[in-house]
Short mmCIF file of C-alpha atoms and ligand atoms in Angstrom, two decimals:
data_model
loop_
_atom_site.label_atom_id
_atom_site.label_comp_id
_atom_site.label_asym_id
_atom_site.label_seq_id
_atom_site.Cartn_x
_atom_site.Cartn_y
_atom_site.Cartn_z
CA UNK G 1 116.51 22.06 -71.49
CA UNK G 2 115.61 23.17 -68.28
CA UNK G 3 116.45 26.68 -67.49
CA UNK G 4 118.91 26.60 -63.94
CA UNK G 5 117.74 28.34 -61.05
CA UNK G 6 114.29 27.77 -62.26
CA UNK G 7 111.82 28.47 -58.47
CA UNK G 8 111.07 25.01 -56.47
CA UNK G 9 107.58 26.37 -55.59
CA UNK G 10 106.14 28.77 -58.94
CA UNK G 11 102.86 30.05 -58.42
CA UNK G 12 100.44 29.81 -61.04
CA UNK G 13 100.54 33.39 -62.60
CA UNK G 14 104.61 33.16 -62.41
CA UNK G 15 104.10 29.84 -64.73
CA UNK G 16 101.57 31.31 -66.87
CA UNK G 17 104.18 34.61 -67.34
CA UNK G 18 106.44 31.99 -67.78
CA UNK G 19 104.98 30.65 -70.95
CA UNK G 20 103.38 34.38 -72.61
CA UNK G 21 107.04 35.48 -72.06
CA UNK G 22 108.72 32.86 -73.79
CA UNK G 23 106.49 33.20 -76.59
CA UNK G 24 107.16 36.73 -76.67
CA UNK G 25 110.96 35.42 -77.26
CA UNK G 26 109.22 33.02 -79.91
CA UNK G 27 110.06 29.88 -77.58
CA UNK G 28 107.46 27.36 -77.40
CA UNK G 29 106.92 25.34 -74.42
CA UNK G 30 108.14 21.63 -74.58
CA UNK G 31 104.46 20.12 -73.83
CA UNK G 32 101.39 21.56 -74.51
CA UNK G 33 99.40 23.30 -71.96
CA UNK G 34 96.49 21.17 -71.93
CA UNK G 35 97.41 17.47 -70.01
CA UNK G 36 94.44 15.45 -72.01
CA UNK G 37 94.29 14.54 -75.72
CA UNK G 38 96.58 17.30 -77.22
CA UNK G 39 99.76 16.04 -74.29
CA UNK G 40 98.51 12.27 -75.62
CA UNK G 41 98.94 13.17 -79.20
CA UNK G 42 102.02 15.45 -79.02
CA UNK G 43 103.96 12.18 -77.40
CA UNK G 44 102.41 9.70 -79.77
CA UNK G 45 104.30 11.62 -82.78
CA UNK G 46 108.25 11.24 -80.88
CA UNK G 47 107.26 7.38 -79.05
CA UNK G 48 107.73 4.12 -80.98
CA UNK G 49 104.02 2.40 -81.60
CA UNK G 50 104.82 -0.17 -78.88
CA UNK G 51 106.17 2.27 -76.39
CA UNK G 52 102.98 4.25 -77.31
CA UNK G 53 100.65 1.12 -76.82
CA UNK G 54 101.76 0.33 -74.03
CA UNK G 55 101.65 3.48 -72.15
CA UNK G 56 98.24 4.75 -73.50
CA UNK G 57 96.67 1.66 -73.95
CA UNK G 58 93.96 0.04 -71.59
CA UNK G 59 91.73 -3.35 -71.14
CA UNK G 60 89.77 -4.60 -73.60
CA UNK G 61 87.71 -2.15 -75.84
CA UNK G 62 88.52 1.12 -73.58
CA UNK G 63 85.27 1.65 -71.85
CA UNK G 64 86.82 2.18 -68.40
CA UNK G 65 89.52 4.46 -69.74
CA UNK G 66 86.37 6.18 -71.14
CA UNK G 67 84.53 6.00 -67.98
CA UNK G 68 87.48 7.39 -65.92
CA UNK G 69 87.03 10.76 -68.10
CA UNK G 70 83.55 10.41 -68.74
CA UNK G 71 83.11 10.87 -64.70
CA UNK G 72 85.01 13.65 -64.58
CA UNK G 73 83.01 15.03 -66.94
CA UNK G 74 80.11 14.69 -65.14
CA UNK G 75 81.25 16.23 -62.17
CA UNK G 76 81.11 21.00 -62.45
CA UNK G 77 82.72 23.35 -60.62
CA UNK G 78 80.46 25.81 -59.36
CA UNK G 79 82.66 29.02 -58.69
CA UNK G 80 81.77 31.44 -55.94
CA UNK G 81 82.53 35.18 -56.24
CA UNK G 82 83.83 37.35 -53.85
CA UNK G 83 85.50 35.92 -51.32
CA UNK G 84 89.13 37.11 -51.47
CA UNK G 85 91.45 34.70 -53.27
CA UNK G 86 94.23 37.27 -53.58
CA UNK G 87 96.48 35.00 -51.09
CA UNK G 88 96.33 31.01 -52.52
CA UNK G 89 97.93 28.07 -51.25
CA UNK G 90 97.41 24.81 -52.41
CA UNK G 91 99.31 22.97 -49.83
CA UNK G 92 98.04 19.85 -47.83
CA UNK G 93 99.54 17.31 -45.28
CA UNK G 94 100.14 14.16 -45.79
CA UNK G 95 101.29 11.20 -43.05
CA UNK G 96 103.53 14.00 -41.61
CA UNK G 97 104.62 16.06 -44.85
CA UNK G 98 103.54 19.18 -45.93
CA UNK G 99 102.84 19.19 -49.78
CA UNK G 100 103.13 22.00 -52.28
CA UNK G 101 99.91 20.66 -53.52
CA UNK G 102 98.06 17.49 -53.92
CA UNK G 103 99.72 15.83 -56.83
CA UNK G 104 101.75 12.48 -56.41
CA UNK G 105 104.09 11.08 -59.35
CA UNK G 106 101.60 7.78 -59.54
CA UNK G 107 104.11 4.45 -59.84
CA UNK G 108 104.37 3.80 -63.75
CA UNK G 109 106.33 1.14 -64.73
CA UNK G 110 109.20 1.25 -67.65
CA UNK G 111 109.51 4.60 -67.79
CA UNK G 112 112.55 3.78 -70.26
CA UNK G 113 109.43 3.27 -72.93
CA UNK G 114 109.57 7.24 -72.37
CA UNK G 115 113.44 8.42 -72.31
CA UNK G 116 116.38 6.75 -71.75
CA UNK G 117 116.69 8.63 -68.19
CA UNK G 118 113.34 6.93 -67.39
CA UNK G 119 112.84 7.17 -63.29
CA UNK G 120 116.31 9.01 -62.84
CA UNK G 121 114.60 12.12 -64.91
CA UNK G 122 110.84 11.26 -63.34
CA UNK G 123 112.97 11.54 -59.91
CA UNK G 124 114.41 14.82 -60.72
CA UNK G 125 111.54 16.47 -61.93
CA UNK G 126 109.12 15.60 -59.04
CA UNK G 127 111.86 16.63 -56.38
CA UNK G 128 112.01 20.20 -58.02
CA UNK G 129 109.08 20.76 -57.09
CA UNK G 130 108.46 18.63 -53.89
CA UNK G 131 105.66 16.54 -55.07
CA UNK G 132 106.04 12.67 -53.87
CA UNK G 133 107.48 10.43 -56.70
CA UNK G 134 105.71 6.87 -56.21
CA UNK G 135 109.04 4.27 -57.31
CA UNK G 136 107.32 0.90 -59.20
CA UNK G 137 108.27 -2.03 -58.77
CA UNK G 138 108.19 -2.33 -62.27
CA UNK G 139 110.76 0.19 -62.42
CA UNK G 140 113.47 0.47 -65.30
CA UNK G 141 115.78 1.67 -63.08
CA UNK G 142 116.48 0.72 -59.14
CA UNK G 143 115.02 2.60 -56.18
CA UNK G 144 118.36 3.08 -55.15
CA UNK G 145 119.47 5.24 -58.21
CA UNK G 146 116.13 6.97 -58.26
CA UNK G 147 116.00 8.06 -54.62
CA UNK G 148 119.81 9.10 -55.22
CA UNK G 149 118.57 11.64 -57.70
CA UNK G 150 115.97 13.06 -54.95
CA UNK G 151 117.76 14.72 -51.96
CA UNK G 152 115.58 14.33 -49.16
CA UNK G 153 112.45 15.23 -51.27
CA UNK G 154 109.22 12.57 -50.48
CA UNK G 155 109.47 9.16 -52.57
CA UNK G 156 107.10 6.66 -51.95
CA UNK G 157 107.55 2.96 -52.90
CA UNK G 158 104.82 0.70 -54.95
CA UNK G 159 104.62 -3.23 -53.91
CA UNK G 160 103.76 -6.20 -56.36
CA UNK G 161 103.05 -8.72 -54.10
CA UNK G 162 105.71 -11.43 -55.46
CA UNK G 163 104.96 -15.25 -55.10
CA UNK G 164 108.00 -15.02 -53.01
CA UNK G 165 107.64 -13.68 -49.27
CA UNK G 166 110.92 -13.37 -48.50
CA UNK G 167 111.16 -10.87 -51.69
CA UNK G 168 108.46 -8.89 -50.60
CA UNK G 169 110.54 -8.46 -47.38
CA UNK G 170 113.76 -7.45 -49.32
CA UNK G 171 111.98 -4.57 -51.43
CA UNK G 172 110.29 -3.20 -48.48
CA UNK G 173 113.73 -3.44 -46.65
CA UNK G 174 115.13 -1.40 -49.49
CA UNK G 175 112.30 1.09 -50.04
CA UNK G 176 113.10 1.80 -46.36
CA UNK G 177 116.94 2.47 -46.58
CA UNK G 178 116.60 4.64 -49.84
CA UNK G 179 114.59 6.58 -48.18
CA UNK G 180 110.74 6.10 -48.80
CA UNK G 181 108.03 7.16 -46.85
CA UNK G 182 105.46 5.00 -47.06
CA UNK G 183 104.52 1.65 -49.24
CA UNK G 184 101.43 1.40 -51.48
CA UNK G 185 100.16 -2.10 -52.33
CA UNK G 186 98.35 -2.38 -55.95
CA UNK G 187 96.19 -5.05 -55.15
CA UNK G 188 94.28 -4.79 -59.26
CA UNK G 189 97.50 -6.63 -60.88
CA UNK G 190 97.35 -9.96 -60.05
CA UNK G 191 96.87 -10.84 -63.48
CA UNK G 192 98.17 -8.61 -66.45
CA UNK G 193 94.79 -7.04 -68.03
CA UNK G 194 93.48 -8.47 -71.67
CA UNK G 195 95.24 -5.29 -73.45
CA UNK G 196 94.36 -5.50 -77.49
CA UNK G 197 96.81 -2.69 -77.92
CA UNK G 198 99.81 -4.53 -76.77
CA UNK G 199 98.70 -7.82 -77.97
CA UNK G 200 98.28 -6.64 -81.40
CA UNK G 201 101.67 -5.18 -81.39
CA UNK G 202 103.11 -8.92 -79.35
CA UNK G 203 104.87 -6.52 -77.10
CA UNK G 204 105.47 -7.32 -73.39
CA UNK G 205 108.27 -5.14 -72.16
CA UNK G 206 109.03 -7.30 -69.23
CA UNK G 207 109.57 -10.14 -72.08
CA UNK G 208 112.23 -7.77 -73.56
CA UNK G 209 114.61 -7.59 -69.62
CA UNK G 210 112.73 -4.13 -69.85
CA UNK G 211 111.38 -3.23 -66.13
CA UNK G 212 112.59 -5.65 -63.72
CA UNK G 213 115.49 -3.40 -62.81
CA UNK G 214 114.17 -4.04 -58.49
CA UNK G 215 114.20 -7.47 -59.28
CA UNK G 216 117.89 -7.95 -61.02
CA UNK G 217 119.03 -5.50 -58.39
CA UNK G 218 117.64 -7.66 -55.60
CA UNK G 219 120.23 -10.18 -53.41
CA UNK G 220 117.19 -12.19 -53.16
CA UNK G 221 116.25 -12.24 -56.33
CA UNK G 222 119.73 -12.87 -56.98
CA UNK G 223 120.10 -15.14 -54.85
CA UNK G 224 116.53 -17.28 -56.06
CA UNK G 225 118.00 -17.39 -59.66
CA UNK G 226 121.01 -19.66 -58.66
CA UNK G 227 118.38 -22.05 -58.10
CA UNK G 228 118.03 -24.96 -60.44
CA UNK G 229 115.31 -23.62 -62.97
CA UNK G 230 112.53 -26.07 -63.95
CA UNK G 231 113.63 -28.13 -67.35
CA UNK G 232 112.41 -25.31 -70.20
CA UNK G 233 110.88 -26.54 -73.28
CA UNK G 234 113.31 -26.89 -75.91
CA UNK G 235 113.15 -24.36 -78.13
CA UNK G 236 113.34 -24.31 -82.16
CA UNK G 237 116.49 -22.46 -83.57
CA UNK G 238 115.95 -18.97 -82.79
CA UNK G 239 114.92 -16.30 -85.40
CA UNK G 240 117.17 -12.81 -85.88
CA UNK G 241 114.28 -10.74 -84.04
CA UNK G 242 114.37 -13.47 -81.33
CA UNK G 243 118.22 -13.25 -80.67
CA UNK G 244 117.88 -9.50 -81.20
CA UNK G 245 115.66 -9.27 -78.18
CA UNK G 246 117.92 -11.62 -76.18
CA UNK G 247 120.94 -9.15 -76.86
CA UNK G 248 118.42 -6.30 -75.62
CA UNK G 249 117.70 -8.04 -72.18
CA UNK G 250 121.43 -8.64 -71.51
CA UNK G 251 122.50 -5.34 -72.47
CA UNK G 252 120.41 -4.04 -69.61
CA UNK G 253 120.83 -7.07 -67.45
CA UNK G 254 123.58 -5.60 -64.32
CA UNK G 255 127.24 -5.72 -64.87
CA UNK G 256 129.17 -6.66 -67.94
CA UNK G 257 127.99 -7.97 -71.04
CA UNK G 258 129.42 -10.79 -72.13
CA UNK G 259 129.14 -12.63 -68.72
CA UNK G 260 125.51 -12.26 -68.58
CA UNK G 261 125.14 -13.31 -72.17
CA UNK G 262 127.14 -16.46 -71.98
CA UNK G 263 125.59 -17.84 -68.35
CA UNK G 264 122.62 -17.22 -69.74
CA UNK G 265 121.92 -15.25 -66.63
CA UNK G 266 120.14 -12.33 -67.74
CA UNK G 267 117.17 -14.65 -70.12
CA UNK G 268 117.33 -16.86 -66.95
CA UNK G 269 116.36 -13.12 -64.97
CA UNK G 270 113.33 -12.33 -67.20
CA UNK G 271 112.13 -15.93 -67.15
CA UNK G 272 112.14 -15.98 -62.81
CA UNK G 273 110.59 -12.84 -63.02
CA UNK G 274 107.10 -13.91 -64.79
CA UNK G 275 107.36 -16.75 -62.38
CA UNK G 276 107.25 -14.54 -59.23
CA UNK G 277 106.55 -11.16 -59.52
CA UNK G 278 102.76 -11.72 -59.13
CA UNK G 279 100.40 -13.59 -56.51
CA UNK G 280 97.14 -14.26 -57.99
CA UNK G 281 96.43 -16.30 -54.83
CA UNK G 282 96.94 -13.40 -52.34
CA UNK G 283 94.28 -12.84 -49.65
CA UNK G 284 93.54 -10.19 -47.14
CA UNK G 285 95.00 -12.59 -44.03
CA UNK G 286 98.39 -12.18 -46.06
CA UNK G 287 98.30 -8.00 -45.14
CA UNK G 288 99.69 -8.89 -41.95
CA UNK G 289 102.98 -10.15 -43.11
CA UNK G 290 103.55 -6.64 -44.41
CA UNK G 291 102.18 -4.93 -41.21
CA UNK G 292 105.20 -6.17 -39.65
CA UNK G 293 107.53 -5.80 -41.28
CA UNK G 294 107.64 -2.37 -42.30
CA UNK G 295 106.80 0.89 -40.03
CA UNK G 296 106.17 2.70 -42.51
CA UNK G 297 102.18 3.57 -43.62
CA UNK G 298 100.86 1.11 -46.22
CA UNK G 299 98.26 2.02 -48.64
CA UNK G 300 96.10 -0.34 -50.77
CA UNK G 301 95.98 0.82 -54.12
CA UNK G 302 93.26 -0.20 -56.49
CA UNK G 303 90.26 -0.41 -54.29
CA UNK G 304 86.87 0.30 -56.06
CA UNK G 305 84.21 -1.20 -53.36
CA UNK G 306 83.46 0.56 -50.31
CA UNK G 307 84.02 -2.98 -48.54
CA UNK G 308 87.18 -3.61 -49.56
CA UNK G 309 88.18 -0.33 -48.31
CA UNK G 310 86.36 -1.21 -44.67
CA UNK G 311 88.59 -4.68 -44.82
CA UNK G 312 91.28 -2.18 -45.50
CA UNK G 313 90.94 -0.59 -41.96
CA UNK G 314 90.22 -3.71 -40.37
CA UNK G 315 93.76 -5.12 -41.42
CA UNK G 316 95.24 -1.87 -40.13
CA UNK G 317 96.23 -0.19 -43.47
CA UNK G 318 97.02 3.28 -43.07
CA UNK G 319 95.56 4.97 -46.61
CA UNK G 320 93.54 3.85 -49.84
CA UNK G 321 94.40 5.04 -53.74
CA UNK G 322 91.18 4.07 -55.16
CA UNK G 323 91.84 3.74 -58.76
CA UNK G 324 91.18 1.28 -61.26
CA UNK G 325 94.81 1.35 -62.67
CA UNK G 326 93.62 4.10 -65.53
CA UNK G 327 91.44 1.54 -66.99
CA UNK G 328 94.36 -0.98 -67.74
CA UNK G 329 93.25 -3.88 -66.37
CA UNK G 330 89.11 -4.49 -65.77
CA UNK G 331 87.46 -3.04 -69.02
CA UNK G 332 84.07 -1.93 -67.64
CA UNK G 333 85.05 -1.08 -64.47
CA UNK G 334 83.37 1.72 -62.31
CA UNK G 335 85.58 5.15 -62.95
CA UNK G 336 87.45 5.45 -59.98
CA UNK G 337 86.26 8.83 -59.77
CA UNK G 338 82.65 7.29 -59.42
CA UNK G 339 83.92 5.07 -56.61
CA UNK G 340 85.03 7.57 -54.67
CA UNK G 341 82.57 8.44 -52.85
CA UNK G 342 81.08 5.28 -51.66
CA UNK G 343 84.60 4.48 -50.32
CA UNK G 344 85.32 7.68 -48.75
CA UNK G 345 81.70 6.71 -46.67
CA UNK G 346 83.23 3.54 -45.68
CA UNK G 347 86.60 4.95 -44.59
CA UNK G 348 84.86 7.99 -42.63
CA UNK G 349 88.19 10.09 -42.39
CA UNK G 350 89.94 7.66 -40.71
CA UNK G 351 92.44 7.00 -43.26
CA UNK G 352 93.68 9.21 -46.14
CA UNK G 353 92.02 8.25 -49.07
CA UNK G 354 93.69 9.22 -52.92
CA UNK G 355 92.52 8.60 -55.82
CA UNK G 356 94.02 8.27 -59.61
CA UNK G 357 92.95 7.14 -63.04
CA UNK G 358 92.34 9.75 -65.35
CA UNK G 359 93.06 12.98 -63.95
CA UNK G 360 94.25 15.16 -66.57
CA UNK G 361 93.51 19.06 -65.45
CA UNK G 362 93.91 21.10 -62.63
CA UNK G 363 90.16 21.31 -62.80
CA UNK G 364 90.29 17.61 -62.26
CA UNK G 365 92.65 17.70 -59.43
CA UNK G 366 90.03 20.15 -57.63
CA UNK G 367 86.84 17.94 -58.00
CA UNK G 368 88.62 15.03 -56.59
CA UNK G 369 89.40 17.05 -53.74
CA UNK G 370 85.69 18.50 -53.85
CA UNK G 371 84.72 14.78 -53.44
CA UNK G 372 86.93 14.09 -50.94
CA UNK G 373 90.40 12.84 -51.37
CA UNK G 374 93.40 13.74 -49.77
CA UNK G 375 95.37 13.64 -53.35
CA UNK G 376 95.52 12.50 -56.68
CA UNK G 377 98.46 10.80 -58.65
CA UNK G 378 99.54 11.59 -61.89
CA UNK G 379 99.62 8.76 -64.59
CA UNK G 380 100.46 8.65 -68.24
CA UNK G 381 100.60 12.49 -68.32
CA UNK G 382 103.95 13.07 -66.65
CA UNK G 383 105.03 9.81 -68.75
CA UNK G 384 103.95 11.77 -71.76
CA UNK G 385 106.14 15.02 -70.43
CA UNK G 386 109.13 12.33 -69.93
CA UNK G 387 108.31 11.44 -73.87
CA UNK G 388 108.51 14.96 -74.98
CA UNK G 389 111.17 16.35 -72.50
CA UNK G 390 112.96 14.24 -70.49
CA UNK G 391 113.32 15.61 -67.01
CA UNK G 392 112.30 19.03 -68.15
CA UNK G 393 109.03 17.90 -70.13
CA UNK G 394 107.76 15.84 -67.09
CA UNK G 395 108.22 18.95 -65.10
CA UNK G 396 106.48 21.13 -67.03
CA UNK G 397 103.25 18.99 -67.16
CA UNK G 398 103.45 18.75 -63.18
CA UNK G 399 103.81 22.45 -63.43
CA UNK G 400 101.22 23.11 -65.38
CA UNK G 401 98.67 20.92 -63.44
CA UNK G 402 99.87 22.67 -60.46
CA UNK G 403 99.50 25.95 -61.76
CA UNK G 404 96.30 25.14 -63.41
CA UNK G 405 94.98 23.66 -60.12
CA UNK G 406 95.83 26.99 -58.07
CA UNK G 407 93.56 29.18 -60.76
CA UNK G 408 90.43 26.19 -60.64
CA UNK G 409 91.19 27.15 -57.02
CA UNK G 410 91.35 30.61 -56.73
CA UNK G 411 88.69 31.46 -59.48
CA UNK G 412 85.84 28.78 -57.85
CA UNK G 413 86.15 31.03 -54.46
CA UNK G 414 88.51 28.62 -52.70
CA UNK G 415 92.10 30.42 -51.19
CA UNK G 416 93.00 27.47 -50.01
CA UNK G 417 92.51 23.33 -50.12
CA UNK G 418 90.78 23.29 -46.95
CA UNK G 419 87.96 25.33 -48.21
CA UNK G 420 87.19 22.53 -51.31
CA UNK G 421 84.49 20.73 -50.09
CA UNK G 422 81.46 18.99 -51.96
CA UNK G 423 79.39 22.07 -52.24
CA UNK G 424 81.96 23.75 -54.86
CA UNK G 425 80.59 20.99 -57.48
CA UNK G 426 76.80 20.40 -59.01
C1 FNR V 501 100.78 2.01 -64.72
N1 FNR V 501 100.29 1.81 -63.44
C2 FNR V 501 101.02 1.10 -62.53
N2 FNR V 501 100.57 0.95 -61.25
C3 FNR V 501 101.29 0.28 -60.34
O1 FNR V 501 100.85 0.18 -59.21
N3 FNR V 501 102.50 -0.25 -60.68
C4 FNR V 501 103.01 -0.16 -61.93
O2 FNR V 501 104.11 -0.63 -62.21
C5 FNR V 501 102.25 0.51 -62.90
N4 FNR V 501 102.69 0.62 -64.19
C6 FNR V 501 101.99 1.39 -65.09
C7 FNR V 501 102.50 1.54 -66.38
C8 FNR V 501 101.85 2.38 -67.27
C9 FNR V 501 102.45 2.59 -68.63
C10 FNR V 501 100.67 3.05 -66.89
C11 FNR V 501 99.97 4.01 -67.82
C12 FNR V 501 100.15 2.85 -65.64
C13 FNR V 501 99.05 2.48 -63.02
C14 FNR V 501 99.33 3.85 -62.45
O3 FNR V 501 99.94 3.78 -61.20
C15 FNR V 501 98.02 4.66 -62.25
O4 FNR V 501 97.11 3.90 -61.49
C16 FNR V 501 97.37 5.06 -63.55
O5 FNR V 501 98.32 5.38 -64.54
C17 FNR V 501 96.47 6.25 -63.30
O6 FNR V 501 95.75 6.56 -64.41
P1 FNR V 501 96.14 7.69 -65.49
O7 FNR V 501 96.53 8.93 -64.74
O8 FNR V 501 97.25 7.13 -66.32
O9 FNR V 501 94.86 7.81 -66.23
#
């Protein structure tokens, strides 16, 4: 459980006292210290095998997930001696916000897979500490709820481009009212990834009513299933496991039960949903529609190719997450880490530019930012914390990146973000 009156901000040596005190009180902490392997391993023992497939898993035979950490890899710190890191901060601005550090919660749908208070707890934990939760649209639970959990801490929301426009409109609408500060676009999910893991297992959440919580909370969704559905194929008499599922999906279908069950409402919900909630056909002349309607920045969010991220600034986007969706959808794909670079070129500091996909360390965090991004988000770590901990176990793996981040900081010669640059890696 979390311990009350725990600090929003903890520096790095107060977490690290922290954990050597609690030992000395024989108390473990509730994820272990290292975010990689160990984290992936620890949650694998308390997830079911399909909630653990379908977190960890990734396209194809895993050689982008590989590359993702093989880049890092590559990439050493080269720490610089003397040059007075007694003071630290590891603060940085972002469209208007000042940051405790530069760690986003990256949008990861389902997070019920995880623990029953899925986004609510995700929510929770990243507003302790200030960081920037990123709400999916793939969410288990509905932006609404989550920001509600939040105060007036940073939330960002994350846009599948639905075949519908006027859907797109009414999620942006709401990311606006609950709150968020800016939209990101993933632009890499078009088409679900060829993912061996889940396939093996037959296990689509989204099949199950799992994740379409924006979409059942929607009035346009709503209002797009009380039209007449196309004639289904008649189906054979349905199996226990079958009807099983279909009492899953109503159960967390809104409102009562027995309705939803006998209007066949909430199997009608799942079935409009793999109809719309993707546009394969979507082209760069459709950025525009989003342009205006929303304010608020947009990012594009899976850009690998330094031209894609020029056509980015052409169509007036205001940021770029390159990432390659930690390796879940293009096996063989560049690492995004390896992208980087040529993209941050192409953007020439006009535009923030983040990056995710495999960032697992502190150490990670700070040769991104040696590179050049603004930020990284946080993937299927914090998702593993949720696993472990709930609210509490997704906080301490933020924690601990952010604490290990400050000492990669402090002991490679840097008191501050500003002073990363590329020279501090060979
Ligand atoms: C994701 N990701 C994702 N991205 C997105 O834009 N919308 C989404 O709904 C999801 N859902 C999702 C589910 C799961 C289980 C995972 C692991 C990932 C991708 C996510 O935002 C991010 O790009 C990667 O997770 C980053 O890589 P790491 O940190 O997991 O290696």
């Amino acid at each position: 459980m979390p311990k009350p009156g725990r600090p929003r901000s903890q520096t790095a040596v107060e977490r690290q006292r922290e954990i050597y005190l609690d030992g000395v009180g024989a108390q473990r902490p509730l994820v272990p210290a290292a975010s990689g392997e160990s984290l992936e391993a620890a949650a694998r023992r308390v997830m079911s095998p399909e909630a653990f497939a379908y977190v960890a898993g990734g396209a194809g035979l895993g050689h982008t997930l590989a590359a993702n950490r093989a880049a890092f890899g590559r990439l050493q710190i080269v720490p610089r001696m003397l040059r007075n890191v007694e003071a630290r901060s590891t603060s940085v601005e972002l469209f208007g916000r000042t940051l405790p550090a530069p760690l986003l919660l990256a949008p990861v749908g389902v997070l019920d897979l995880a623990h029953p208070d899925a986004e609510r707890a995700a929510a929770r934990a990243a507003a302790a500490l200030g960081l920037p939760m990123i709400f999916s649209s793939q969410a288990s639970v509905p932006m609404e709820q989550a920001a509600a959990e939040m105060g007036d801490a940073p939330r960002w929301f994350q846009l599948y481009w639905s075949k519908s426009d006027e859907l797109v409109a009414s999620f942006v609408r709401r990311a606006e009212a609950c709150g968020c500060e800016a939209i990101a676009v993933t632009l890499d999910t078009t088409l679900l990834g060829w993912r061996p893991q889940d396939l093996d297992l037959g296990y689509l959440p989204f099949l199950r009513g799992m994740g379409i919580a924006q979409y059942t909370s929607d009035p346009v969704f709503q209002r797009l299933l009380d039209e007449p559905e196309e004639a289904a194929a008649p189906s054979a008499r349905p199996s226990l496991p079958a009807i099983r599922t279909l009492l899953e999906m109503v159960r967390r279908y809104p409102g009562p039960f027995w309705p939803a069950l006998r209007s066949g409402r909430a199997a009608a919900a799942v079935r409009k949903f793999i109809s719309i909630y993707s546009r394969p056909s979507l082209t760069w002349d459709q950025l525009g529609f989003l342009r205006a309607h929303t304010k608020l920045p947009v990012l594009l969010k899976g850009i690998l190719h330094p031209d894609d991220a020029r056509r980015a600034l052409d169509a007036g986007m205001d940021g770029i997450i390159v990432s390659n969706h930690g390796g879940r959808q293009v096996d063989g794909a560049i690492a995004a880490l390896d992208a980087l670079p040529g993209i941050l070129e192409a953007v020439a500091d006009r535009v923030p530019v983040l990056m995710d996909s495999g960032v697992r360390s502190g150490a990670d965090v700070f040769k991104a930012l040696a590179l050049g991004a603004k930020a990284v988000c946080i993937g299927r770590p914090y998702v593993y914390g949720l696993a472990l901990g709930g609210e509490a176990g997704a906080g301490e793996v933020l924690r601990n990146l952010m604490a290990e981040f400050e000492l990669t900081m402090g002991l490679a010669g840097c008191a501050s973000v500003q002073e990363i640059g590329r020279e501090c890696c060979a």
